Amino acid sequence: MTATAAGSTTGTTVTDRARSGEDAEDVVTRPGARRALALCRILLAVVFLWPVADKTFGLGYATPDERAWVAGSSPTEGYLSSIESPLAGGFAALSGPVVDWLFMLGMLGTGLALLLGIGLRAAAVAGGLLMLTLWLSTWPFAAGSQNPLVDQHLVFTALLAALALTRAGDTWGLGRAWAASPVPGSASWLR
C-alpha cells in the first residue's frame, strides 16, 4: 500500500512492483517488526554460540573445566550416553570425534550466521536439523515429559525458518551487504 497526500492508500501488489521494475526491498516493512526479528536473531545466535564456548572451554555452567573439549573430553559423549529413550542406543552409538566436530561446527556456524545476519537460509537448515535431532533425543512423547509435542527445540526450528524467510539479517546485521557481495549464492540460497 502506498500513502497519498490526502491520507488514503492505493494498493500496489508485488506483481505491480515487479512489472514496473521495482523490487520489494524488504520482506518485513514495519521498523518495529524488523527490529524485533533482529533481536530474536541475535538472541538465538547466543543460544547456539553459548554451548560451543561452554563445551570448548569448560566455563563451569553445563560443562566443568575438567570436561572441556580443550582438556580432551568429548563435547557430545556425556549427553549422548545419558539419553533415556527408545532411541538411546542409536544416539549413544553416534558418540565420537566425527560427531563432536559436526555438532560443534554446526552450532558455531549457525550461531555466527545468525549473529552476523548472513547465510540465514543455510543456517536455518543446519540449525533446524540440529534442533530436530536434539528434540528427538529428548523423546518428548514419554510420560512425565514437559510437553509431548512442542518444546524449545521445535520453537527454535520454527524461529530459524522465520528469520531466514523474512531477511532478518538486513536489520542490525550484514544481510544487505552480503546479498550485494560477489560471493556466489549470497543473493539467493545463501541469503
PDB file of N, CA, C and O in Angstrom, residues 86-118:
ATOM      1  N   PRO A  86      13.680 -44.597  23.736  1.00  0.00           N
ATOM      2  CA  PRO A  86      13.771 -45.720  22.810  1.00  0.00           C
ATOM      3  C   PRO A  86      14.893 -45.557  21.780  1.00  0.00           C
ATOM      4  O   PRO A  86      15.342 -46.534  21.201  1.00  0.00           O
ATOM      5  N   LEU A  87      15.356 -44.328  21.566  1.00  0.00           N
ATOM      6  CA  LEU A  87      16.420 -44.070  20.593  1.00  0.00           C
ATOM      7  C   LEU A  87      17.805 -43.995  21.239  1.00  0.00           C
ATOM      8  O   LEU A  87      18.784 -43.656  20.573  1.00  0.00           O
ATOM      9  N   ALA A  88      17.899 -44.294  22.532  1.00  0.00           N
ATOM     10  CA  ALA A  88      19.146 -44.141  23.272  1.00  0.00           C
ATOM     11  C   ALA A  88      20.315 -44.900  22.651  1.00  0.00           C
ATOM     12  O   ALA A  88      21.419 -44.366  22.541  1.00  0.00           O
ATOM     13  N   GLY A  89      20.085 -46.132  22.238  1.00  0.00           N
ATOM     14  CA  GLY A  89      21.169 -46.932  21.651  1.00  0.00           C
ATOM     15  C   GLY A  89      21.726 -46.309  20.389  1.00  0.00           C
ATOM     16  O   GLY A  89      22.941 -46.266  20.175  1.00  0.00           O
ATOM     17  N   GLY A  90      20.850 -45.795  19.543  1.00  0.00           N
ATOM     18  CA  GLY A  90      21.286 -45.152  18.308  1.00  0.00           C
ATOM     19  C   GLY A  90      22.075 -43.878  18.567  1.00  0.00           C
ATOM     20  O   GLY A  90      23.100 -43.631  17.927  1.00  0.00           O
ATOM     21  N   PHE A  91      21.617 -43.087  19.531  1.00  0.00           N
ATOM     22  CA  PHE A  91      22.337 -41.854  19.844  1.00  0.00           C
ATOM     23  C   PHE A  91      23.676 -42.147  20.516  1.00  0.00           C
ATOM     24  O   PHE A  91      24.678 -41.498  20.236  1.00  0.00           O
ATOM     25  N   ALA A  92      23.725 -43.129  21.417  1.00  0.00           N
ATOM     26  CA  ALA A  92      24.979 -43.487  22.088  1.00  0.00           C
ATOM     27  C   ALA A  92      26.008 -43.977  21.073  1.00  0.00           C
ATOM     28  O   ALA A  92      27.206 -43.701  21.209  1.00  0.00           O
ATOM     29  N   ALA A  93      25.555 -44.665  20.027  1.00  0.00           N
ATOM     30  CA  ALA A  93      26.466 -45.170  19.000  1.00  0.00           C
ATOM     31  C   ALA A  93      27.075 -44.040  18.174  1.00  0.00           C
ATOM     32  O   ALA A  93      28.125 -44.222  17.557  1.00  0.00           O
ATOM     33  N   LEU A  94      26.440 -42.888  18.170  1.00  0.00           N
ATOM     34  CA  LEU A  94      26.961 -41.755  17.396  1.00  0.00           C
ATOM     35  C   LEU A  94      28.166 -41.090  18.041  1.00  0.00           C
ATOM     36  O   LEU A  94      28.918 -40.387  17.378  1.00  0.00           O
ATOM     37  N   SER A  95      28.332 -41.292  19.329  1.00  0.00           N
ATOM     38  CA  SER A  95      29.400 -40.609  20.060  1.00  0.00           C
ATOM     39  C   SER A  95      30.764 -40.908  19.458  1.00  0.00           C
ATOM     40  O   SER A  95      31.104 -42.054  19.192  1.00  0.00           O
ATOM     41  N   GLY A  96      31.516 -39.847  19.219  1.00  0.00           N
ATOM     42  CA  GLY A  96      32.863 -40.000  18.674  1.00  0.00           C
ATOM     43  C   GLY A  96      33.365 -38.691  18.115  1.00  0.00           C
ATOM     44  O   GLY A  96      32.633 -37.692  18.052  1.00  0.00           O
ATOM     45  N   PRO A  97      34.615 -38.665  17.691  1.00  0.00           N
ATOM     46  CA  PRO A  97      35.222 -37.422  17.216  1.00  0.00           C
ATOM     47  C   PRO A  97      34.515 -36.782  16.017  1.00  0.00           C
ATOM     48  O   PRO A  97      34.410 -35.560  15.936  1.00  0.00           O
ATOM     49  N   VAL A  98      34.020 -37.600  15.089  1.00  0.00           N
ATOM     50  CA  VAL A  98      33.359 -37.035  13.907  1.00  0.00           C
ATOM     51  C   VAL A  98      32.097 -36.286  14.320  1.00  0.00           C
ATOM     52  O   VAL A  98      31.852 -35.156  13.890  1.00  0.00           O
ATOM     53  N   VAL A  99      31.295 -36.892  15.184  1.00  0.00           N
ATOM     54  CA  VAL A  99      30.064 -36.244  15.647  1.00  0.00           C
ATOM     55  C   VAL A  99      30.399 -35.032  16.507  1.00  0.00           C
ATOM     56  O   VAL A  99      29.702 -34.012  16.446  1.00  0.00           O
ATOM     57  N   ASP A 100      31.466 -35.117  17.300  1.00  0.00           N
ATOM     58  CA  ASP A 100      31.894 -33.944  18.078  1.00  0.00           C
ATOM     59  C   ASP A 100      32.139 -32.750  17.155  1.00  0.00           C
ATOM     60  O   ASP A 100      31.631 -31.651  17.393  1.00  0.00           O
ATOM     61  N   TRP A 101      32.918 -32.980  16.120  1.00  0.00           N
ATOM     62  CA  TRP A 101      33.241 -31.898  15.184  1.00  0.00           C
ATOM     63  C   TRP A 101      32.000 -31.422  14.426  1.00  0.00           C
ATOM     64  O   TRP A 101      31.796 -30.209  14.270  1.00  0.00           O
ATOM     65  N   LEU A 102      31.163 -32.337  13.962  1.00  0.00           N
ATOM     66  CA  LEU A 102      29.957 -31.941  13.238  1.00  0.00           C
ATOM     67  C   LEU A 102      29.026 -31.122  14.123  1.00  0.00           C
ATOM     68  O   LEU A 102      28.479 -30.095  13.698  1.00  0.00           O
ATOM     69  N   PHE A 103      28.836 -31.559  15.347  1.00  0.00           N
ATOM     70  CA  PHE A 103      27.970 -30.842  16.273  1.00  0.00           C
ATOM     71  C   PHE A 103      28.518 -29.449  16.581  1.00  0.00           C
ATOM     72  O   PHE A 103      27.804 -28.450  16.473  1.00  0.00           O
ATOM     73  N   MET A 104      29.783 -29.390  16.947  1.00  0.00           N
ATOM     74  CA  MET A 104      30.374 -28.101  17.336  1.00  0.00           C
ATOM     75  C   MET A 104      30.444 -27.139  16.145  1.00  0.00           C
ATOM     76  O   MET A 104      30.140 -25.947  16.288  1.00  0.00           O
ATOM     77  N   LEU A 105      30.819 -27.632  14.979  1.00  0.00           N
ATOM     78  CA  LEU A 105      30.865 -26.751  13.806  1.00  0.00           C
ATOM     79  C   LEU A 105      29.463 -26.332  13.374  1.00  0.00           C
ATOM     80  O   LEU A 105      29.256 -25.189  12.945  1.00  0.00           O
ATOM     81  N   GLY A 106      28.498 -27.236  13.484  1.00  0.00           N
ATOM     82  CA  GLY A 106      27.118 -26.881  13.158  1.00  0.00           C
ATOM     83  C   GLY A 106      26.581 -25.805  14.081  1.00  0.00           C
ATOM     84  O   GLY A 106      25.939 -24.841  13.644  1.00  0.00           O
ATOM     85  N   MET A 107      26.819 -25.950  15.371  1.00  0.00           N
ATOM     86  CA  MET A 107      26.374 -24.945  16.339  1.00  0.00           C
ATOM     87  C   MET A 107      27.105 -23.618  16.122  1.00  0.00           C
ATOM     88  O   MET A 107      26.486 -22.549  16.132  1.00  0.00           O
ATOM     89  N   LEU A 108      28.424 -23.689  15.908  1.00  0.00           N
ATOM     90  CA  LEU A 108      29.215 -22.475  15.694  1.00  0.00           C
ATOM     91  C   LEU A 108      28.803 -21.771  14.403  1.00  0.00           C
ATOM     92  O   LEU A 108      28.580 -20.553  14.394  1.00  0.00           O
ATOM     93  N   GLY A 109      28.696 -22.522  13.322  1.00  0.00           N
ATOM     94  CA  GLY A 109      28.319 -21.925  12.041  1.00  0.00           C
ATOM     95  C   GLY A 109      26.937 -21.302  12.075  1.00  0.00           C
ATOM     96  O   GLY A 109      26.723 -20.187  11.586  1.00  0.00           O
ATOM     97  N   THR A 110      25.986 -22.002  12.679  1.00  0.00           N
ATOM     98  CA  THR A 110      24.629 -21.465  12.782  1.00  0.00           C
ATOM     99  C   THR A 110      24.628 -20.210  13.647  1.00  0.00           C
ATOM    100  O   THR A 110      24.022 -19.195  13.287  1.00  0.00           O
ATOM    101  N   GLY A 111      25.317 -20.261  14.762  1.00  0.00           N
ATOM    102  CA  GLY A 111      25.373 -19.105  15.657  1.00  0.00           C
ATOM    103  C   GLY A 111      26.027 -17.902  15.020  1.00  0.00           C
ATOM    104  O   GLY A 111      25.536 -16.767  15.137  1.00  0.00           O
ATOM    105  N   LEU A 112      27.134 -18.108  14.309  1.00  0.00           N
ATOM    106  CA  LEU A 112      27.812 -16.985  13.645  1.00  0.00           C
ATOM    107  C   LEU A 112      26.969 -16.402  12.516  1.00  0.00           C
ATOM    108  O   LEU A 112      26.904 -15.184  12.341  1.00  0.00           O
ATOM    109  N   ALA A 113      26.316 -17.273  11.743  1.00  0.00           N
ATOM    110  CA  ALA A 113      25.445 -16.784  10.675  1.00  0.00           C
ATOM    111  C   ALA A 113      24.321 -15.932  11.252  1.00  0.00           C
ATOM    112  O   ALA A 113      24.003 -14.853  10.720  1.00  0.00           O
ATOM    113  N   LEU A 114      23.729 -16.384  12.346  1.00  0.00           N
ATOM    114  CA  LEU A 114      22.666 -15.611  12.989  1.00  0.00           C
ATOM    115  C   LEU A 114      23.205 -14.285  13.535  1.00  0.00           C
ATOM    116  O   LEU A 114      22.584 -13.237  13.369  1.00  0.00           O
ATOM    117  N   LEU A 115      24.340 -14.328  14.187  1.00  0.00           N
ATOM    118  CA  LEU A 115      24.912 -13.120  14.764  1.00  0.00           C
ATOM    119  C   LEU A 115      25.242 -12.085  13.692  1.00  0.00           C
ATOM    120  O   LEU A 115      24.930 -10.894  13.839  1.00  0.00           O
ATOM    121  N   LEU A 116      25.833 -12.535  12.592  1.00  0.00           N
ATOM    122  CA  LEU A 116      26.230 -11.627  11.521  1.00  0.00           C
ATOM    123  C   LEU A 116      25.080 -11.280  10.580  1.00  0.00           C
ATOM    124  O   LEU A 116      25.150 -10.281   9.863  1.00  0.00           O
ATOM    125  N   GLY A 117      24.044 -12.103  10.554  1.00  0.00           N
ATOM    126  CA  GLY A 117      22.912 -11.856   9.666  1.00  0.00           C
ATOM    127  C   GLY A 117      23.158 -12.285   8.232  1.00  0.00           C
ATOM    128  O   GLY A 117      22.533 -11.774   7.315  1.00  0.00           O
ATOM    129  N   ILE A 118      24.070 -13.224   8.033  1.00  0.00           N
ATOM    130  CA  ILE A 118      24.382 -13.701   6.682  1.00  0.00           C
ATOM    131  C   ILE A 118      24.161 -15.209   6.605  1.00  0.00           C
ATOM    132  O   ILE A 118      24.261 -15.909   7.607  1.00  0.00           O
TER     133      ILE A 118
END
